Amino acid sequence: HRTEVVQGNMIKWSAVSRHDGGHYICRADNGFGPEPVAKEVKLEVHYVPHVEIGEEFIHTTEGEEARVVCTIHCSPRCDIHWTKDGSVVDQSNQNYYINTLGTEHTLTIMKVSREYLGEYSCTAENQIGKNSASVKVSGLAHKVIFKDSTVSPWTDKFFLEWSAISRSPVESFSVEYRGENEVRWTRVEVKSAPKGDEEWEGSITLEGLTPKTRYEAKVSARNQYGYNDYTEPFLFATKGAEPVQQPSVYNSAVQCTATMNAVITCCVALLYR
């Protein structure tokens, strides 16, 4: 918790962040002068670089252009470098184009091929410290999205359906499921079908299930680049079981502020006539 206190000719912060830096103007007027007396003070806050990448996953395919955009704020100035899978990006490679515009730093892959897929990171470092952010440039499909139905109208089977976005055709889906008291997963491979522009779907009727029982399932999509990560378990139940509620997923963000105290004092001499 931080506080900002204005006391007469003084502003005091209990802790400052990068957002507090800037120009502050103090004005004083006693009614005798032709215009108020003013003084400008610049507050410069030094902090560990703040690095952001807008997306954690860039889906692409061979022959396309891919852009990784990194937003960096730093004071004092910082050095910036790019890496791919932990190795420094070769800026002499003409298939890479690196550009800076204000706080935006962009690495463009001019023409994607398999050798350019991987995890890209931008790192900023100054005398206070360093920070980085990463994004995966991948040809794998996006994670599968399930249809909303969670309770079966049948006692011994369940109709499971889903879809996934992919720039290259999805060839099949891997489905794994198990009952709430089971340890081992049962795996089934399911054919895919085109649903729309770059969207693919699949479905299966799981039979031989136990009545009044909860189950969980997870699905992975396979295209020419391989299988993507399995989904989080999707919860469903056969007829007569207790209602099923899908687990909530929260995105967490970490914000760091400088542990400094800052005081701006404005001294103004009032002119009396």
mmCIF file of C-alpha atoms in Angstrom:
data_model
loop_
_atom_site.group_PDB
_atom_site.id
_atom_site.type_symbol
_atom_site.label_atom_id
_atom_site.label_comp_id
_atom_site.label_asym_id
_atom_site.label_seq_id
_atom_site.Cartn_x
_atom_site.Cartn_y
_atom_site.Cartn_z
ATOM 1 C CA HIS A 1 0.000 0.000 0.000
ATOM 2 C CA ARG A 2 1.421 3.387 -0.961
ATOM 3 C CA THR A 3 0.388 6.897 -0.044
ATOM 4 C CA GLU A 4 0.744 10.309 -1.673
ATOM 5 C CA VAL A 5 0.626 13.290 0.673
ATOM 6 C CA VAL A 6 0.560 16.985 -0.251
ATOM 7 C CA GLN A 7 1.666 19.206 2.619
ATOM 8 C CA GLY A 8 1.931 22.898 1.791
ATOM 9 C CA ASN A 9 4.873 23.230 -0.570
ATOM 10 C CA MET A 10 5.794 19.523 -0.454
ATOM 11 C CA ILE A 11 4.564 16.309 -2.121
ATOM 12 C CA LYS A 12 5.672 13.068 -0.482
ATOM 13 C CA TRP A 13 5.272 9.479 -1.727
ATOM 14 C CA SER A 14 5.774 6.527 0.600
ATOM 15 C CA ALA A 15 6.827 4.486 -2.451
ATOM 16 C CA VAL A 16 7.157 5.482 -6.082
ATOM 17 C CA SER A 17 6.601 3.564 -9.279
ATOM 18 C CA ARG A 18 7.653 4.320 -12.856
ATOM 19 C CA HIS A 19 4.282 6.012 -13.396
ATOM 20 C CA ASP A 20 5.194 8.801 -10.922
ATOM 21 C CA GLY A 21 8.112 10.063 -12.977
ATOM 22 C CA GLY A 22 7.583 13.260 -14.957
ATOM 23 C CA HIS A 23 7.475 17.044 -14.711
ATOM 24 C CA TYR A 24 5.773 18.733 -11.764
ATOM 25 C CA ILE A 25 4.921 22.459 -11.678
ATOM 26 C CA CYS A 26 4.392 24.413 -8.479
ATOM 27 C CA ARG A 27 2.595 27.778 -8.762
ATOM 28 C CA ALA A 28 2.126 30.464 -6.124
ATOM 29 C CA ASP A 29 0.090 33.680 -6.251
ATOM 30 C CA ASN A 30 -0.448 36.241 -3.483
ATOM 31 C CA GLY A 31 -2.428 38.647 -5.619
ATOM 32 C CA PHE A 32 0.283 41.305 -5.863
ATOM 33 C CA GLY A 33 2.279 40.117 -8.840
ATOM 34 C CA PRO A 34 1.190 40.418 -12.487
ATOM 35 C CA GLU A 35 0.992 36.622 -12.748
ATOM 36 C CA PRO A 36 1.655 33.584 -10.543
ATOM 37 C CA VAL A 37 5.222 32.513 -9.876
ATOM 38 C CA ALA A 38 5.949 29.001 -11.160
ATOM 39 C CA LYS A 39 8.743 26.489 -10.851
ATOM 40 C CA GLU A 40 9.083 23.184 -12.692
ATOM 41 C CA VAL A 41 10.732 20.136 -11.138
ATOM 42 C CA LYS A 42 11.544 16.900 -12.955
ATOM 43 C CA LEU A 43 11.178 13.656 -11.000
ATOM 44 C CA GLU A 44 13.165 10.814 -12.546
ATOM 45 C CA VAL A 45 12.400 7.363 -11.151
ATOM 46 C CA HIS A 46 14.939 4.634 -11.824
ATOM 47 C CA TYR A 47 13.569 1.098 -11.946
ATOM 48 C CA VAL A 48 14.118 -2.397 -13.267
ATOM 49 C CA PRO A 49 12.965 -2.535 -16.912
ATOM 50 C CA HIS A 50 9.283 -3.351 -17.405
ATOM 51 C CA VAL A 51 8.815 -5.800 -20.305
ATOM 52 C CA GLU A 52 5.542 -6.951 -21.858
ATOM 53 C CA ILE A 53 4.604 -9.181 -24.786
ATOM 54 C CA GLY A 54 0.982 -8.933 -25.844
ATOM 55 C CA GLU A 55 0.469 -12.655 -26.466
ATOM 56 C CA GLU A 56 2.049 -15.830 -25.124
ATOM 57 C CA PHE A 57 1.421 -17.920 -28.249
ATOM 58 C CA ILE A 58 1.737 -16.928 -31.908
ATOM 59 C CA HIS A 59 0.132 -19.463 -34.224
ATOM 60 C CA THR A 60 1.591 -19.607 -37.710
ATOM 61 C CA THR A 61 2.574 -21.982 -40.499
ATOM 62 C CA GLU A 62 5.321 -22.313 -43.080
ATOM 63 C CA GLY A 63 5.686 -19.493 -45.597
ATOM 64 C CA GLU A 64 3.934 -16.866 -43.477
ATOM 65 C CA GLU A 65 5.329 -13.765 -41.788
ATOM 66 C CA ALA A 66 5.323 -13.673 -37.976
ATOM 67 C CA ARG A 67 5.810 -10.611 -35.756
ATOM 68 C CA VAL A 68 6.806 -10.596 -32.093
ATOM 69 C CA VAL A 69 6.101 -7.228 -30.455
ATOM 70 C CA CYS A 70 7.719 -6.391 -27.129
ATOM 71 C CA THR A 71 6.837 -3.237 -25.138
ATOM 72 C CA ILE A 72 9.628 -1.999 -22.863
ATOM 73 C CA HIS A 73 9.733 0.834 -20.316
ATOM 74 C CA CYS A 74 13.017 1.566 -18.558
ATOM 75 C CA SER A 75 14.874 4.302 -16.701
ATOM 76 C CA PRO A 76 17.791 4.768 -16.980
ATOM 77 C CA ARG A 77 18.196 3.608 -20.580
ATOM 78 C CA CYS A 78 18.483 -0.114 -21.125
ATOM 79 C CA ASP A 79 20.159 -2.507 -23.526
ATOM 80 C CA ILE A 80 17.791 -4.835 -25.382
ATOM 81 C CA HIS A 81 18.487 -8.181 -27.017
ATOM 82 C CA TRP A 82 16.470 -11.020 -28.538
ATOM 83 C CA THR A 83 16.953 -14.759 -28.071
ATOM 84 C CA LYS A 84 15.428 -17.877 -29.623
ATOM 85 C CA ASP A 85 15.342 -20.994 -27.447
ATOM 86 C CA GLY A 86 18.012 -19.416 -25.244
ATOM 87 C CA SER A 87 20.436 -18.453 -28.036
ATOM 88 C CA VAL A 88 20.994 -14.865 -29.208
ATOM 89 C CA VAL A 89 19.172 -14.076 -32.453
ATOM 90 C CA ASP A 90 21.582 -13.601 -35.358
ATOM 91 C CA GLN A 91 20.762 -10.096 -36.594
ATOM 92 C CA SER A 92 22.782 -10.684 -39.763
ATOM 93 C CA ASN A 93 20.194 -13.279 -40.794
ATOM 94 C CA GLN A 94 18.140 -11.546 -43.485
ATOM 95 C CA ASN A 95 15.052 -13.568 -42.533
ATOM 96 C CA TYR A 96 14.933 -11.529 -39.307
ATOM 97 C CA TYR A 97 13.996 -7.851 -39.225
ATOM 98 C CA ILE A 98 14.352 -6.024 -35.905
ATOM 99 C CA ASN A 99 12.792 -2.590 -35.500
ATOM 100 C CA THR A 100 12.217 -0.100 -32.668
ATOM 101 C CA LEU A 101 9.520 2.574 -32.536
ATOM 102 C CA GLY A 102 9.249 4.372 -29.215
ATOM 103 C CA THR A 103 8.650 1.737 -26.530
ATOM 104 C CA GLU A 104 7.706 -0.933 -29.080
ATOM 105 C CA HIS A 105 10.414 -3.371 -30.146
ATOM 106 C CA THR A 106 9.532 -5.745 -32.968
ATOM 107 C CA LEU A 107 11.190 -8.878 -34.267
ATOM 108 C CA THR A 108 9.756 -9.996 -37.612
ATOM 109 C CA ILE A 109 10.314 -13.426 -39.117
ATOM 110 C CA MET A 110 9.993 -12.629 -42.808
ATOM 111 C CA LYS A 111 9.205 -16.183 -43.913
ATOM 112 C CA VAL A 112 8.441 -18.893 -41.374
ATOM 113 C CA SER A 113 9.911 -22.369 -41.727
ATOM 114 C CA ARG A 114 10.329 -25.127 -39.132
ATOM 115 C CA GLU A 115 13.780 -23.890 -38.072
ATOM 116 C CA TYR A 116 12.268 -20.531 -37.019
ATOM 117 C CA LEU A 117 9.617 -22.035 -34.749
ATOM 118 C CA GLY A 118 10.401 -21.892 -31.035
ATOM 119 C CA GLU A 119 10.384 -19.655 -27.962
ATOM 120 C CA TYR A 120 11.434 -16.042 -28.533
ATOM 121 C CA SER A 121 12.396 -13.746 -25.659
ATOM 122 C CA CYS A 122 13.205 -10.061 -25.454
ATOM 123 C CA THR A 123 15.405 -8.997 -22.549
ATOM 124 C CA ALA A 124 16.024 -5.461 -21.281
ATOM 125 C CA GLU A 125 18.835 -4.634 -18.846
ATOM 126 C CA ASN A 126 20.005 -1.448 -17.149
ATOM 127 C CA GLN A 127 22.080 -0.644 -14.055
ATOM 128 C CA ILE A 128 19.073 -1.359 -11.805
ATOM 129 C CA GLY A 129 18.426 -4.871 -13.111
ATOM 130 C CA LYS A 130 16.978 -6.826 -16.010
ATOM 131 C CA ASN A 131 13.684 -8.339 -17.082
ATOM 132 C CA SER A 132 12.390 -10.384 -19.983
ATOM 133 C CA ALA A 133 9.228 -11.761 -21.578
ATOM 134 C CA SER A 134 8.725 -14.708 -23.908
ATOM 135 C CA VAL A 135 6.358 -15.937 -26.602
ATOM 136 C CA LYS A 136 6.088 -19.229 -28.440
ATOM 137 C CA VAL A 137 5.998 -19.071 -32.222
ATOM 138 C CA SER A 138 4.420 -22.368 -33.168
ATOM 139 C CA GLY A 139 2.680 -24.257 -35.929
ATOM 140 C CA LEU A 140 0.734 -26.352 -33.415
ATOM 141 C CA ALA A 141 -3.024 -25.942 -33.173
ATOM 142 C CA HIS A 142 -4.602 -23.739 -30.527
ATOM 143 C CA LYS A 143 -5.938 -25.534 -27.475
ATOM 144 C CA VAL A 144 -9.168 -27.435 -27.935
ATOM 145 C CA ILE A 145 -12.432 -25.827 -26.780
ATOM 146 C CA PHE A 146 -15.223 -28.098 -25.525
ATOM 147 C CA LYS A 147 -18.931 -27.624 -26.098
ATOM 148 C CA ASP A 148 -20.770 -26.638 -22.914
ATOM 149 C CA SER A 149 -22.848 -29.790 -22.269
ATOM 150 C CA THR A 150 -21.721 -31.448 -19.009
ATOM 151 C CA VAL A 151 -24.558 -33.789 -17.949
ATOM 152 C CA SER A 152 -25.554 -36.768 -20.099
ATOM 153 C CA PRO A 153 -29.203 -37.669 -20.777
ATOM 154 C CA TRP A 154 -28.047 -41.302 -20.677
ATOM 155 C CA THR A 155 -26.980 -43.415 -17.709
ATOM 156 C CA ASP A 156 -24.114 -45.243 -19.435
ATOM 157 C CA LYS A 157 -22.749 -42.978 -22.190
ATOM 158 C CA PHE A 158 -21.834 -39.389 -23.002
ATOM 159 C CA PHE A 159 -21.534 -37.417 -26.253
ATOM 160 C CA LEU A 160 -18.354 -35.340 -26.151
ATOM 161 C CA GLU A 161 -17.647 -32.689 -28.802
ATOM 162 C CA TRP A 162 -15.044 -29.959 -29.274
ATOM 163 C CA SER A 163 -13.244 -27.747 -31.800
ATOM 164 C CA ALA A 164 -9.802 -26.215 -32.365
ATOM 165 C CA ILE A 165 -8.246 -23.451 -34.472
ATOM 166 C CA SER A 166 -5.274 -24.418 -36.653
ATOM 167 C CA ARG A 167 -3.533 -22.737 -39.601
ATOM 168 C CA SER A 168 -2.689 -26.157 -41.015
ATOM 169 C CA PRO A 169 -5.203 -29.050 -41.209
ATOM 170 C CA VAL A 170 -5.876 -30.974 -38.008
ATOM 171 C CA GLU A 171 -5.444 -34.637 -38.844
ATOM 172 C CA SER A 172 -6.841 -36.171 -35.662
ATOM 173 C CA PHE A 173 -7.524 -35.647 -31.964
ATOM 174 C CA SER A 174 -6.263 -37.665 -29.013
ATOM 175 C CA VAL A 175 -8.960 -38.097 -26.342
ATOM 176 C CA GLU A 176 -8.289 -39.352 -22.822
ATOM 177 C CA TYR A 177 -10.960 -39.866 -20.178
ATOM 178 C CA ARG A 178 -11.444 -41.518 -16.775
ATOM 179 C CA GLY A 179 -13.966 -41.823 -13.931
ATOM 180 C CA GLU A 180 -13.629 -39.783 -10.769
ATOM 181 C CA ASN A 181 -12.216 -42.738 -8.789
ATOM 182 C CA GLU A 182 -10.007 -44.094 -11.583
ATOM 183 C CA VAL A 183 -6.245 -43.587 -11.800
ATOM 184 C CA ARG A 184 -5.537 -44.648 -15.380
ATOM 185 C CA TRP A 185 -6.762 -42.772 -18.452
ATOM 186 C CA THR A 186 -8.451 -44.467 -21.393
ATOM 187 C CA ARG A 187 -7.111 -43.112 -24.710
ATOM 188 C CA VAL A 188 -8.972 -42.915 -28.026
ATOM 189 C CA GLU A 189 -7.867 -41.400 -31.363
ATOM 190 C CA VAL A 190 -10.654 -39.477 -33.149
ATOM 191 C CA LYS A 191 -10.742 -38.238 -36.751
ATOM 192 C CA SER A 192 -11.175 -34.509 -37.339
ATOM 193 C CA ALA A 193 -13.593 -32.712 -39.643
ATOM 194 C CA PRO A 194 -13.388 -29.173 -41.094
ATOM 195 C CA LYS A 195 -15.807 -26.783 -39.382
ATOM 196 C CA GLY A 196 -14.960 -23.422 -40.922
ATOM 197 C CA ASP A 197 -12.067 -21.156 -41.817
ATOM 198 C CA GLU A 198 -9.045 -22.688 -40.035
ATOM 199 C CA GLU A 199 -11.360 -24.398 -37.516
ATOM 200 C CA TRP A 200 -11.617 -28.156 -37.010
ATOM 201 C CA GLU A 201 -13.980 -30.214 -34.881
ATOM 202 C CA GLY A 202 -14.277 -33.673 -33.422
ATOM 203 C CA SER A 203 -16.738 -35.733 -31.404
ATOM 204 C CA ILE A 204 -17.151 -39.141 -29.829
ATOM 205 C CA THR A 205 -19.811 -41.044 -27.910
ATOM 206 C CA LEU A 206 -18.131 -42.562 -24.861
ATOM 207 C CA GLU A 207 -19.959 -45.797 -24.112
ATOM 208 C CA GLY A 208 -19.891 -48.324 -21.298
ATOM 209 C CA LEU A 209 -19.760 -45.637 -18.610
ATOM 210 C CA THR A 210 -20.888 -46.159 -15.016
ATOM 211 C CA PRO A 211 -24.300 -44.669 -14.112
ATOM 212 C CA LYS A 212 -24.464 -41.720 -11.716
ATOM 213 C CA THR A 213 -20.727 -41.099 -12.042
ATOM 214 C CA ARG A 214 -18.538 -38.079 -12.704
ATOM 215 C CA TYR A 215 -15.849 -38.223 -15.378
ATOM 216 C CA GLU A 216 -13.109 -36.021 -16.766
ATOM 217 C CA ALA A 217 -11.704 -35.818 -20.282
ATOM 218 C CA LYS A 218 -8.849 -34.020 -22.039
ATOM 219 C CA VAL A 219 -8.122 -33.609 -25.740
ATOM 220 C CA SER A 220 -5.038 -32.823 -27.859
ATOM 221 C CA ALA A 221 -5.069 -31.838 -31.550
ATOM 222 C CA ARG A 222 -2.548 -33.180 -34.095
ATOM 223 C CA ASN A 223 -1.486 -31.387 -37.285
ATOM 224 C CA GLN A 224 1.681 -31.600 -39.403
ATOM 225 C CA TYR A 225 3.719 -30.125 -36.533
ATOM 226 C CA GLY A 226 2.570 -32.713 -33.998
ATOM 227 C CA TYR A 227 0.267 -32.809 -30.990
ATOM 228 C CA ASN A 228 -0.425 -29.658 -29.006
ATOM 229 C CA ASP A 229 -0.790 -29.632 -25.212
ATOM 230 C CA TYR A 230 -3.749 -31.432 -23.708
ATOM 231 C CA THR A 231 -6.581 -29.273 -22.421
ATOM 232 C CA GLU A 232 -7.315 -28.866 -18.763
ATOM 233 C CA PRO A 233 -9.644 -31.719 -17.682
ATOM 234 C CA PHE A 234 -13.232 -31.214 -18.862
ATOM 235 C CA LEU A 235 -15.722 -32.428 -16.241
ATOM 236 C CA PHE A 236 -18.915 -34.281 -17.178
ATOM 237 C CA ALA A 237 -21.241 -36.859 -15.664
ATOM 238 C CA THR A 238 -23.679 -39.627 -16.525
ATOM 239 C CA LYS A 239 -27.366 -39.194 -15.679
ATOM 240 C CA GLY A 240 -28.133 -39.101 -11.965
ATOM 241 C CA ALA A 241 -24.741 -37.828 -10.775
ATOM 242 C CA GLU A 242 -24.285 -34.644 -8.766
ATOM 243 C CA PRO A 243 -24.117 -31.431 -10.863
ATOM 244 C CA VAL A 244 -20.755 -30.774 -12.506
ATOM 245 C CA GLN A 245 -19.023 -27.421 -12.224
ATOM 246 C CA GLN A 246 -16.012 -26.654 -14.411
ATOM 247 C CA PRO A 247 -12.955 -25.335 -12.512
ATOM 248 C CA SER A 248 -12.299 -21.630 -12.812
ATOM 249 C CA VAL A 249 -9.093 -20.361 -14.397
ATOM 250 C CA TYR A 250 -7.571 -17.071 -13.336
ATOM 251 C CA ASN A 251 -4.857 -15.032 -14.999
ATOM 252 C CA SER A 252 -2.448 -13.582 -12.518
ATOM 253 C CA ALA A 253 -0.305 -10.551 -13.078
ATOM 254 C CA VAL A 254 2.678 -9.447 -11.042
ATOM 255 C CA GLN A 255 3.453 -5.771 -10.754
ATOM 256 C CA CYS A 256 6.663 -4.517 -9.200
ATOM 257 C CA THR A 257 7.172 -1.006 -7.872
ATOM 258 C CA ALA A 258 10.376 0.645 -6.724
ATOM 259 C CA THR A 259 10.871 0.645 -2.970
ATOM 260 C CA MET A 260 11.972 4.245 -2.790
ATOM 261 C CA ASN A 261 10.742 7.337 -1.061
ATOM 262 C CA ALA A 262 10.420 10.493 -3.088
ATOM 263 C CA VAL A 263 9.894 14.027 -1.922
ATOM 264 C CA ILE A 264 9.435 17.091 -4.083
ATOM 265 C CA THR A 265 9.723 20.421 -2.347
ATOM 266 C CA CYS A 266 8.880 23.614 -4.160
ATOM 267 C CA CYS A 267 10.272 26.819 -2.762
ATOM 268 C CA VAL A 268 8.775 30.001 -4.177
ATOM 269 C CA ALA A 269 9.696 33.522 -3.227
ATOM 270 C CA LEU A 270 6.598 35.721 -3.234
ATOM 271 C CA LEU A 271 7.213 39.257 -4.381
ATOM 272 C CA TYR A 272 5.399 41.957 -2.474
ATOM 273 C CA ARG A 273 4.978 45.462 -3.647
#
